[in-house]
Short mmCIF file of N, CA and C in Angstrom, two decimals:
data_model
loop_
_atom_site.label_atom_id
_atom_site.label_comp_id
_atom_site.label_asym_id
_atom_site.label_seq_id
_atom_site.Cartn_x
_atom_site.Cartn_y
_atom_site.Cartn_z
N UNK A 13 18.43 12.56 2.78
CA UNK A 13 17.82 11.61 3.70
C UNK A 13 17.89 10.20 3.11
N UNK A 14 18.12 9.16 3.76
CA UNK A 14 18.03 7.79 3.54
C UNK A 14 17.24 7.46 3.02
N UNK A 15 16.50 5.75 2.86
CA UNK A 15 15.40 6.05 3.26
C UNK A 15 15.25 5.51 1.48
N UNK A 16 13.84 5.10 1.64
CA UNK A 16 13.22 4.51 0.07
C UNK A 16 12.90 6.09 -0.83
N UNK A 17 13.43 5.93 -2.36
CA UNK A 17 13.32 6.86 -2.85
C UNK A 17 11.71 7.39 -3.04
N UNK A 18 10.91 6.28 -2.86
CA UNK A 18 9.38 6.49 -3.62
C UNK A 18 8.35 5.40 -2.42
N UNK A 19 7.91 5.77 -1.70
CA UNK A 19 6.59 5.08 -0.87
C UNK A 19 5.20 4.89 -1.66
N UNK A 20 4.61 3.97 -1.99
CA UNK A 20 3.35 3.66 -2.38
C UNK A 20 2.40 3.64 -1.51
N UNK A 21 1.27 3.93 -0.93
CA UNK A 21 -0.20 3.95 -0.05
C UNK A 21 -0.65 3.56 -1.09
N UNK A 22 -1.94 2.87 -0.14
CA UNK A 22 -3.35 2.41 -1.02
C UNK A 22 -4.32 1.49 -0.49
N UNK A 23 -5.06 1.50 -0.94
CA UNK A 23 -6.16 0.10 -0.56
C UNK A 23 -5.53 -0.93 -1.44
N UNK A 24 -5.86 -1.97 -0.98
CA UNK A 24 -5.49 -3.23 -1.39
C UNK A 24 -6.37 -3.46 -2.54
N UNK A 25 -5.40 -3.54 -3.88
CA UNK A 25 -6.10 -4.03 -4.99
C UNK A 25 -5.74 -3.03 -6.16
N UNK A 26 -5.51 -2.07 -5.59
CA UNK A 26 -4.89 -0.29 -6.27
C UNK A 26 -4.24 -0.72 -7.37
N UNK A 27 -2.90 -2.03 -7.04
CA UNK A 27 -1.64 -1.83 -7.97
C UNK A 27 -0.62 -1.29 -7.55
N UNK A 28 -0.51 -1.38 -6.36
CA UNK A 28 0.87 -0.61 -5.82
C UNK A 28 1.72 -1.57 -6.09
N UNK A 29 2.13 -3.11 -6.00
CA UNK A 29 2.90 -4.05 -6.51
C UNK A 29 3.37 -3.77 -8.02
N UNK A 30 2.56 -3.60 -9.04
CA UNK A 30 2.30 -3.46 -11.00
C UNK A 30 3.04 -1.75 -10.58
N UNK A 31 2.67 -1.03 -9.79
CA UNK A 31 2.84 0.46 -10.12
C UNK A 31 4.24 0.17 -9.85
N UNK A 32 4.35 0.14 -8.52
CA UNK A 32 5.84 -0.30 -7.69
C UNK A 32 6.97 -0.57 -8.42
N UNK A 33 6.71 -2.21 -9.19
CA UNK A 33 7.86 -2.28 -10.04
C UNK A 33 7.86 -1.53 -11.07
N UNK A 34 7.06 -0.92 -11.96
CA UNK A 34 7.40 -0.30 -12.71
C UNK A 34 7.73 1.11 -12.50
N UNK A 35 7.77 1.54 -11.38
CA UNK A 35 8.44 2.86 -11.03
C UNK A 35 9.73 2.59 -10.99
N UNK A 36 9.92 1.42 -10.27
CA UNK A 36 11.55 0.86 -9.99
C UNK A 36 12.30 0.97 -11.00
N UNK A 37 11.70 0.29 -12.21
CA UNK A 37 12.06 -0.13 -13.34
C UNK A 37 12.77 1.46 -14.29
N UNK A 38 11.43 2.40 -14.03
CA UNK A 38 12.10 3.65 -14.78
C UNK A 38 12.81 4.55 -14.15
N UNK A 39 12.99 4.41 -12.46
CA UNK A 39 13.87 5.03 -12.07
C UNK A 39 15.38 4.01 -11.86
N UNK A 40 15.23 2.76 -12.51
CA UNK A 40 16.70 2.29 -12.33
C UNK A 40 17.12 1.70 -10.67
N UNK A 41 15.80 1.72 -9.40
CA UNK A 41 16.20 1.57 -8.15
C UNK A 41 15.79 -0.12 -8.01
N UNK A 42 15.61 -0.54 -6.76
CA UNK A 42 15.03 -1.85 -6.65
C UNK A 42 13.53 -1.70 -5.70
N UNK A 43 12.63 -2.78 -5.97
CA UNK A 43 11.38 -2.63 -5.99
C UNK A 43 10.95 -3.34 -4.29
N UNK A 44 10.70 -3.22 -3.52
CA UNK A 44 10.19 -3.72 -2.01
C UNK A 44 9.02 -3.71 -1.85
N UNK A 45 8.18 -4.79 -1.10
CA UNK A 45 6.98 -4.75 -0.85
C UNK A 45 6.70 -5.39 0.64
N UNK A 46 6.09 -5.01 1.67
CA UNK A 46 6.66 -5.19 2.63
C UNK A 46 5.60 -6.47 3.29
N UNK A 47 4.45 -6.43 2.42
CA UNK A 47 3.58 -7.79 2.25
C UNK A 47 4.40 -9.04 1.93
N UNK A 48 5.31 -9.03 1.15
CA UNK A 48 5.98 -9.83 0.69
C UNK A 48 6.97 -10.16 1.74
N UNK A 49 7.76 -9.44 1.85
CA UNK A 49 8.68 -9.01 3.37
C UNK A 49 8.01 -10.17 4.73
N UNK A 50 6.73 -9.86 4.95
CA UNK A 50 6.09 -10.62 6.16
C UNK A 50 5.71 -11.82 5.60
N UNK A 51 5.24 -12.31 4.20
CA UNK A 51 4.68 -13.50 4.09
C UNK A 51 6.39 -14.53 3.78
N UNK A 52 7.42 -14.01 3.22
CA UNK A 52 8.83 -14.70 3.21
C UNK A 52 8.97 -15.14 4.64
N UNK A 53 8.98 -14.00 5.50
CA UNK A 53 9.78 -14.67 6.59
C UNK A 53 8.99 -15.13 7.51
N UNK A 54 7.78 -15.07 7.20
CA UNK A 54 6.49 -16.12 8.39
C UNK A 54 6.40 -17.45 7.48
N UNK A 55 7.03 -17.68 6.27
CA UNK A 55 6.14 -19.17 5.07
C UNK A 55 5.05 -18.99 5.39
N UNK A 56 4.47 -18.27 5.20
CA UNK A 56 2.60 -18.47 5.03
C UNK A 56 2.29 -16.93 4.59
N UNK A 57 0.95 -17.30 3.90
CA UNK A 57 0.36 -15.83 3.21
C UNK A 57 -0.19 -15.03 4.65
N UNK A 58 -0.40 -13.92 4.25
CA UNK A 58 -1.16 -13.27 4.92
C UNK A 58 -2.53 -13.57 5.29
N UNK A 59 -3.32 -14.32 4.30
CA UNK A 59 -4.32 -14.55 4.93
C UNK A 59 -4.71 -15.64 5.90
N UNK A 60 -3.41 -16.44 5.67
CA UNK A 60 -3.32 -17.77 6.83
C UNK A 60 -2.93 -17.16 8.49
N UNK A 61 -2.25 -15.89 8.33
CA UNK A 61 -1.53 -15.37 9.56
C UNK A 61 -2.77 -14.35 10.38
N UNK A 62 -3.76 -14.48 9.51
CA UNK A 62 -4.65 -13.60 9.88
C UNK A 62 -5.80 -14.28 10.73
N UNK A 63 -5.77 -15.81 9.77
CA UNK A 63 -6.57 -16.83 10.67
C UNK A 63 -6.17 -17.65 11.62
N UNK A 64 -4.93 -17.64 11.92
CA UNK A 64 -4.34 -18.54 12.80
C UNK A 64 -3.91 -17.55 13.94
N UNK A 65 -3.46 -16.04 13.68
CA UNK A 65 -3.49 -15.48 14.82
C UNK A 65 -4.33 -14.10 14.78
N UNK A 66 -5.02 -13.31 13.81
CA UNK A 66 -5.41 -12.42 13.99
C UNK A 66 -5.22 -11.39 13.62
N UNK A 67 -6.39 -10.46 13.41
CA UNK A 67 -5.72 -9.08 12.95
C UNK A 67 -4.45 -8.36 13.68
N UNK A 68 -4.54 -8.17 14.89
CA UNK A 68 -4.01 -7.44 15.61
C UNK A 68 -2.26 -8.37 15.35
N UNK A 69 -2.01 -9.48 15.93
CA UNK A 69 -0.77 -10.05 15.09
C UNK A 69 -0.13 -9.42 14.30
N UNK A 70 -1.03 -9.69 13.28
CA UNK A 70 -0.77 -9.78 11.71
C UNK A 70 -0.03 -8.13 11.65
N UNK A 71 -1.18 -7.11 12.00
CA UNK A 71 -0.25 -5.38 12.28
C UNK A 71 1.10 -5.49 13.16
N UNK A 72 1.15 -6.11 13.73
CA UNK A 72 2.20 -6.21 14.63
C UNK A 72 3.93 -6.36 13.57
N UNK A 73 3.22 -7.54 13.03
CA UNK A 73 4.26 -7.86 12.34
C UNK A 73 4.31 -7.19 11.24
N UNK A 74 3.32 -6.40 10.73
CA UNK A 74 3.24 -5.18 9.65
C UNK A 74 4.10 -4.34 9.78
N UNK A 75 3.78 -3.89 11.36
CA UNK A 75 4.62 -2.36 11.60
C UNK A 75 5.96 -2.88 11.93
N UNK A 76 6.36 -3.77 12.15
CA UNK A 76 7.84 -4.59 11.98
C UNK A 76 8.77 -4.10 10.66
N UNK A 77 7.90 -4.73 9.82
CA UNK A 77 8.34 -4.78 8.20
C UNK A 77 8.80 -3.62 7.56
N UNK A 78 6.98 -2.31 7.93
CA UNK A 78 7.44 -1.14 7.40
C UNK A 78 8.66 -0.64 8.03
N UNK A 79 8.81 -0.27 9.28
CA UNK A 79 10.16 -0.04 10.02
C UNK A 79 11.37 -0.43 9.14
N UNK A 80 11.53 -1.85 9.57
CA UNK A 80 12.97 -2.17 8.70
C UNK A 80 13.14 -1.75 7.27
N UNK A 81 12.09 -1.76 6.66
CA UNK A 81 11.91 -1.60 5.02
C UNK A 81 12.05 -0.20 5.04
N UNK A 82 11.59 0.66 5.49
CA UNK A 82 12.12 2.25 5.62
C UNK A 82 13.57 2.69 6.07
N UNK A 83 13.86 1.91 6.84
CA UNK A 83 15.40 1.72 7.21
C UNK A 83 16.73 1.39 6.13
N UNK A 84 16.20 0.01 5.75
CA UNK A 84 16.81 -0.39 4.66
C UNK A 84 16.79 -0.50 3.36
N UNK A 85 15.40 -0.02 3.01
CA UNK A 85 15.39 0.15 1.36
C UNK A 85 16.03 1.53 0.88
N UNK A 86 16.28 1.44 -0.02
CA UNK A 86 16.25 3.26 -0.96
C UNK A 86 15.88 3.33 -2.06
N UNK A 87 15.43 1.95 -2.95
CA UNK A 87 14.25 1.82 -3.74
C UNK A 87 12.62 2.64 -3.95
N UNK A 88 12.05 1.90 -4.73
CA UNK A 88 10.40 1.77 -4.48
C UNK A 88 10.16 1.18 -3.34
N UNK A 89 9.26 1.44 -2.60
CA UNK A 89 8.55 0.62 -1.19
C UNK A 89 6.92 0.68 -1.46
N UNK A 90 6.67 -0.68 -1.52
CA UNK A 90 5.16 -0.72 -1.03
C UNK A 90 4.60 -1.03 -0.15
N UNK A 91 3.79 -0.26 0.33
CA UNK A 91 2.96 -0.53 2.07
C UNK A 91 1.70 -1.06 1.76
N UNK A 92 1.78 -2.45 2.65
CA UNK A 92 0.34 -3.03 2.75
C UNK A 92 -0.94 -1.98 3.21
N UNK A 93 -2.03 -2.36 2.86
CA UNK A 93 -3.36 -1.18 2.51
C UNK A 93 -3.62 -0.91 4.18
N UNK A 94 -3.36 -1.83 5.08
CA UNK A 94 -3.23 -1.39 6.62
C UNK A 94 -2.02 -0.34 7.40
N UNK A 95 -0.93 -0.24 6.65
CA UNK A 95 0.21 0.03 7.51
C UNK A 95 -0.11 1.38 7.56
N UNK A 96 -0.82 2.21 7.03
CA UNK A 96 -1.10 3.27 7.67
C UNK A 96 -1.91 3.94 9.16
N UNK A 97 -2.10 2.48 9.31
CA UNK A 97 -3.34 2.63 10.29
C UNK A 97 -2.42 2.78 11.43
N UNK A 98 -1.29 2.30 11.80
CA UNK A 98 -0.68 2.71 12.91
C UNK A 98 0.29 4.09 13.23
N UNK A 99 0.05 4.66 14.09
CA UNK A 99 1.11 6.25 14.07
C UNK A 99 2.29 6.26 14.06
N UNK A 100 2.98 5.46 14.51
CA UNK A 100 4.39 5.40 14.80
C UNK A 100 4.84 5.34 12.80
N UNK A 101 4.12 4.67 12.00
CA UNK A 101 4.32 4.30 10.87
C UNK A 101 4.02 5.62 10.16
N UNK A 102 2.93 6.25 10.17
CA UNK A 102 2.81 7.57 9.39
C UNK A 102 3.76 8.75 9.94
N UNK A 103 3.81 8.90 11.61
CA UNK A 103 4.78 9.34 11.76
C UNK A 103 6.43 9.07 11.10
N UNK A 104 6.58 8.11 10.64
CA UNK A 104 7.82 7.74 10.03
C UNK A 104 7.97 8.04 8.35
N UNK A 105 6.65 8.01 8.13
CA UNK A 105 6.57 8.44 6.73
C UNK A 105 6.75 9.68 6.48
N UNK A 106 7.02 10.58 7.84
CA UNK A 106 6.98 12.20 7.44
C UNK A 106 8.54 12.25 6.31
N UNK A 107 8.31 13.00 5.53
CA UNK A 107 9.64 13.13 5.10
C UNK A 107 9.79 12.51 3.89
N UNK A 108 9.22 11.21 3.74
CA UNK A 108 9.47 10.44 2.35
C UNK A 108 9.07 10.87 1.30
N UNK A 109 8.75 10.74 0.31
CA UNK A 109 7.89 10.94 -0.92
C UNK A 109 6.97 9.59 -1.18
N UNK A 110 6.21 10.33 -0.33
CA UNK A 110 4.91 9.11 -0.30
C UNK A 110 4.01 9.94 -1.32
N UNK A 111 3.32 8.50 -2.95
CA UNK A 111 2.16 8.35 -3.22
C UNK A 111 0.84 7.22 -2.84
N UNK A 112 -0.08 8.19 -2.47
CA UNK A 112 -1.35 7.76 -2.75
C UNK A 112 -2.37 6.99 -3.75
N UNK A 113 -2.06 5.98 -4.22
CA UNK A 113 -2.71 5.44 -5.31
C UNK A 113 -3.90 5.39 -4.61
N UNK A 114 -5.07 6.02 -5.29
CA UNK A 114 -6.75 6.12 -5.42
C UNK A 114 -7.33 5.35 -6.01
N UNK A 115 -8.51 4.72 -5.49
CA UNK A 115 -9.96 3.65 -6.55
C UNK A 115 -10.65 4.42 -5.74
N UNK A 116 -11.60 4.04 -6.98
CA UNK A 116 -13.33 3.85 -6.19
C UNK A 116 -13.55 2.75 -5.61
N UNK A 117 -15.12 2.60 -5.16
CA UNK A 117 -15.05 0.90 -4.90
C UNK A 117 -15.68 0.24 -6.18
N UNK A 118 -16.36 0.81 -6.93
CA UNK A 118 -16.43 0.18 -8.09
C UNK A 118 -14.85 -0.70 -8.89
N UNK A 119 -14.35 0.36 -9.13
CA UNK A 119 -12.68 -0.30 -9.97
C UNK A 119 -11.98 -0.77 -8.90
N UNK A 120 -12.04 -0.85 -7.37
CA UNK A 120 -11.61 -1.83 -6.53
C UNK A 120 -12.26 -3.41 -6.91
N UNK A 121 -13.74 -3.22 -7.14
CA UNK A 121 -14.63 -4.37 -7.36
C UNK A 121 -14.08 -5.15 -8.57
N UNK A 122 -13.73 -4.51 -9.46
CA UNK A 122 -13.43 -5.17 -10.77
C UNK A 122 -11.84 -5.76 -10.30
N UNK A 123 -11.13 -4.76 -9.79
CA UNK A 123 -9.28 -5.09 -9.66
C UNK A 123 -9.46 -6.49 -9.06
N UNK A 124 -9.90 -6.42 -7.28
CA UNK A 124 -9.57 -7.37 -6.92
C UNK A 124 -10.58 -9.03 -6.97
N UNK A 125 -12.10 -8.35 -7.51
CA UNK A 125 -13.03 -9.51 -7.68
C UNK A 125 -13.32 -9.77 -6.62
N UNK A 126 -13.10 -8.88 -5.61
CA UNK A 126 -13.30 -9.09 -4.08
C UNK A 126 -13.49 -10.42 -3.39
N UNK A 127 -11.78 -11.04 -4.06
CA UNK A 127 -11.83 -12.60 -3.79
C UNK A 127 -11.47 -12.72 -2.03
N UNK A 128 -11.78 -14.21 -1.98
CA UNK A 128 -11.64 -14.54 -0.72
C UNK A 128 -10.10 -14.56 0.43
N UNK A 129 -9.24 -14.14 -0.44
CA UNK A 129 -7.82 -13.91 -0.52
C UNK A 129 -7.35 -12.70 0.66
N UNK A 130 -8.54 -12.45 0.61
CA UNK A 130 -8.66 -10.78 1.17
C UNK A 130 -9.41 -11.05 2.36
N UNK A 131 -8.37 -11.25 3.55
CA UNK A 131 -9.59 -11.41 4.85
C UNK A 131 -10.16 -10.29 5.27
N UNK A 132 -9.74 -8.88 4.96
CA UNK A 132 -10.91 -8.39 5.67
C UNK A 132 -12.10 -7.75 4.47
N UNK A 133 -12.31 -8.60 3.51
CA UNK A 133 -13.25 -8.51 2.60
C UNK A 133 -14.29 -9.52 2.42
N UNK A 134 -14.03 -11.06 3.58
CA UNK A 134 -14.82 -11.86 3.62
C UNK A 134 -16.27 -12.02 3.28
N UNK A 135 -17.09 -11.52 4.23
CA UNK A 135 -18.17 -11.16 3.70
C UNK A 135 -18.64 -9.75 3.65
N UNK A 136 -19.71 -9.09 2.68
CA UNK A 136 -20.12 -8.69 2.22
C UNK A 136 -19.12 -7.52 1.67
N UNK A 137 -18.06 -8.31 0.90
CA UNK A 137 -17.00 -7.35 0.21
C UNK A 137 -17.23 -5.97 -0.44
N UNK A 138 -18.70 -5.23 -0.93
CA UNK A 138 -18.62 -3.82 -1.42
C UNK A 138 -18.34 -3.29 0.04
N UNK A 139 -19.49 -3.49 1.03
CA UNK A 139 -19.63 -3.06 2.01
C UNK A 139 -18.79 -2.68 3.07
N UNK A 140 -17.53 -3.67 3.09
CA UNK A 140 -16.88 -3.54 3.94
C UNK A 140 -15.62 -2.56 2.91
N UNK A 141 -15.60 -3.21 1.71
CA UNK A 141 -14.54 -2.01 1.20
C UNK A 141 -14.73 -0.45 1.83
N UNK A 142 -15.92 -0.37 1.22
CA UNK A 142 -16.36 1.05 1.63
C UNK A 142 -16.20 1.34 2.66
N UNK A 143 -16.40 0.97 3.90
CA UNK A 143 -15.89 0.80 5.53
C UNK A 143 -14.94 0.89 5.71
N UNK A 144 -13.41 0.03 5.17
CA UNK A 144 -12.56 0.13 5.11
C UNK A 144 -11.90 1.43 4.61
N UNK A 145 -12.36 2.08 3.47
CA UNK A 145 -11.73 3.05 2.55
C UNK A 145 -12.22 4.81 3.72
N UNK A 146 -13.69 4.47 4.58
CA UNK A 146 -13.99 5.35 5.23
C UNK A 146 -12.90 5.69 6.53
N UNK A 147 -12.66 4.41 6.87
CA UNK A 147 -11.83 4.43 7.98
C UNK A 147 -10.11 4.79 7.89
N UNK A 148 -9.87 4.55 6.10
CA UNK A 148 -8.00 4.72 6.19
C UNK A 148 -8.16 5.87 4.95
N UNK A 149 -8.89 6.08 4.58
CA UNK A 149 -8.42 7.69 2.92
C UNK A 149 -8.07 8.33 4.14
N UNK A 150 -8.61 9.34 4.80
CA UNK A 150 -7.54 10.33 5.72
C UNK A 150 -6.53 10.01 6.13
N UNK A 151 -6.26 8.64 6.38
CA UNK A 151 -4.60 8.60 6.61
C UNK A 151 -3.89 8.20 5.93
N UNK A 152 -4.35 8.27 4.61
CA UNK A 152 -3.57 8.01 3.36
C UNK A 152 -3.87 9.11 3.07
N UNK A 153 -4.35 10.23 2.70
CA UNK A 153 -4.24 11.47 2.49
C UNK A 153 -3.27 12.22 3.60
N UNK A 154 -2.95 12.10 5.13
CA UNK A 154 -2.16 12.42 5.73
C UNK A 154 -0.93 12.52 5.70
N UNK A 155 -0.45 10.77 5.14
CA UNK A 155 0.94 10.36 5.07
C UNK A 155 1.15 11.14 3.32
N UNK A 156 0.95 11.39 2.86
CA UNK A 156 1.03 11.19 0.88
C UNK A 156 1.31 12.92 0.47
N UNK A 157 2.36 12.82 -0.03
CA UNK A 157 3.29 13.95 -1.00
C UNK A 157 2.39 14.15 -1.96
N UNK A 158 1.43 13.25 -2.12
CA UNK A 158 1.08 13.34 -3.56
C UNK A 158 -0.44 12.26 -3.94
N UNK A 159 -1.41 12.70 -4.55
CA UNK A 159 -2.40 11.39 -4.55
C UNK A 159 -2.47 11.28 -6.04
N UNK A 160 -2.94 9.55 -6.89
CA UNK A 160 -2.65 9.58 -8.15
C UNK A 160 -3.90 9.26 -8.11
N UNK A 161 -5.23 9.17 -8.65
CA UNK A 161 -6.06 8.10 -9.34
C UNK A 161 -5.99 7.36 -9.97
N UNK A 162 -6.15 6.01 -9.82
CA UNK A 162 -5.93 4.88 -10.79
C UNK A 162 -7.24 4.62 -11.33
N UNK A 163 -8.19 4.64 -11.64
CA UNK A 163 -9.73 4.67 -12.09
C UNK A 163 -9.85 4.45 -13.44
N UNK A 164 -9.44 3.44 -14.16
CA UNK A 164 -9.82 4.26 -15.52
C UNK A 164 -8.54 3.93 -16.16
N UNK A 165 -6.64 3.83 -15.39
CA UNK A 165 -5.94 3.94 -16.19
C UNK A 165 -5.15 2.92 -16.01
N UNK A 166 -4.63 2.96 -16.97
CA UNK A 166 -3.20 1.62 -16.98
C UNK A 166 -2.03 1.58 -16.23
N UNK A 167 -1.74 0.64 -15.80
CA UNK A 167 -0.74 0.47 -14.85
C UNK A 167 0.59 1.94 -15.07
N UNK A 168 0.43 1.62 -16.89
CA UNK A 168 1.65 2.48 -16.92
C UNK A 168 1.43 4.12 -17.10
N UNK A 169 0.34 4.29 -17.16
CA UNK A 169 0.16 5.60 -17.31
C UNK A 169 -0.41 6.13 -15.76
N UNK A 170 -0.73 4.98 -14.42
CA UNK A 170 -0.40 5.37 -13.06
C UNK A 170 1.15 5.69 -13.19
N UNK A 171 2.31 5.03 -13.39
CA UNK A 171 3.14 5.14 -13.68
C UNK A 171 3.79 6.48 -13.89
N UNK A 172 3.04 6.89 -14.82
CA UNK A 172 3.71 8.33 -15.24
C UNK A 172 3.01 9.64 -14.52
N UNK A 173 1.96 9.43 -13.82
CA UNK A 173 1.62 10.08 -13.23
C UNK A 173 1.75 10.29 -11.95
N UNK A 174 2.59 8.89 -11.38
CA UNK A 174 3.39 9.39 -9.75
C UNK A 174 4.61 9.88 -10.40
N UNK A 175 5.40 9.93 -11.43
CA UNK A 175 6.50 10.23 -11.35
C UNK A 175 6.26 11.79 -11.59
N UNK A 176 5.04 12.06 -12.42
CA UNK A 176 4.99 13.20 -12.30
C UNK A 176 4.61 14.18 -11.35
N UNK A 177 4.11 13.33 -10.40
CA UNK A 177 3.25 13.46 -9.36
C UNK A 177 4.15 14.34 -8.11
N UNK A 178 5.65 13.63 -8.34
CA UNK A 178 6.72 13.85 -7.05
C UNK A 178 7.99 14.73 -7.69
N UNK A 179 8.54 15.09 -7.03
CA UNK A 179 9.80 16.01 -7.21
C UNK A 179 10.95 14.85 -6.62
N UNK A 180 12.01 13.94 -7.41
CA UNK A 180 12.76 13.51 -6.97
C UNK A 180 13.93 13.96 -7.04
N UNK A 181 15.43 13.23 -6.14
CA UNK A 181 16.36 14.40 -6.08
C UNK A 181 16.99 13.59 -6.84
N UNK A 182 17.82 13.63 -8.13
CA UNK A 182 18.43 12.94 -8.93
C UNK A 182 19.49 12.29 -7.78
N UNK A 183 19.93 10.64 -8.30
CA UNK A 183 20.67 10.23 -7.31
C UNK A 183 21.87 10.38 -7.44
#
């Protein structure tokens, strides 16, 4: 099958970017992030696209990204902490070797400092993490070959634990 060798899930703040490239790195592929993908070709961050047009937008042009990026990568791929939320997208993930990178909201609290960077963490950032994490772990447990915990460990020893995590087909 086509198609990115390795899919990342997660809440935002996980390390799927730090995990990402360094999966890339030890499997020798190239590294995609599909956050990156939408903020290149809009010039503006995500959180400007979020205030100027909205959540609903902003997915729009999410489920854009993942699409093509599933199409055209065969790398690492990382999915923004929303792109699961739409079906057409998990439906597309059937098949891949999707991991699950795991936090609590505690080691979310510390990762991201629950800065303002993060629109849908605006205000009362534990609270809404937790809201957030209630509303998407089942569909990050849905889409995912595999779940890692990051709690506790270093980028690179997440690292070794999605690779151990997945069965890849030598290329």
């Amino acid at each position: 099958m086509s198609g990115p060798l390795l899919v990342l899930v997660g809440p935002m703040g996980v390390g799927k970017s730090t995990v990402g490239q360094l999966l890339a790195e030890q499997l020798g592929v190239g590294y995609r992030d599909t956050d990156d993908d939408i903020v290149a070709e809009q010039g503006r961050t995500i959180a400007d696209i979020f205030v100027e047009e909205g959540e609903s937008a902003f997915r729009a042009m999410e489920k854009q990204a993942v699409h093509r990026a599933l199409a055209e990568h065969g790398g690492v791929l990382a999915l923004g902490g929303g792109a699961v939320l739409d079906a057409d997208t998990r439906r597309l993930l059937a098949g891949h070797q999707v991991v699950y990178l795991s936090m609590d909201v505690e080691e979310a609290v510390k990762r991201t400092g629950l800065n303002a960077a993060r629109p849908l963490l605006a205000v009362n950032p534990r609270k809404q993490w937790r809201e957030l994490m209630e509303a998407r772990r089942h569909l990050y447990e849905e889409v995912a070959t595999a779940v890692v915990p990051t709690d506790g460990r270093t980028p690179e020893e997440v690292t070794r634990a999605a690779l151990d995590a997945v069965e890849l087909k030598e290329a």
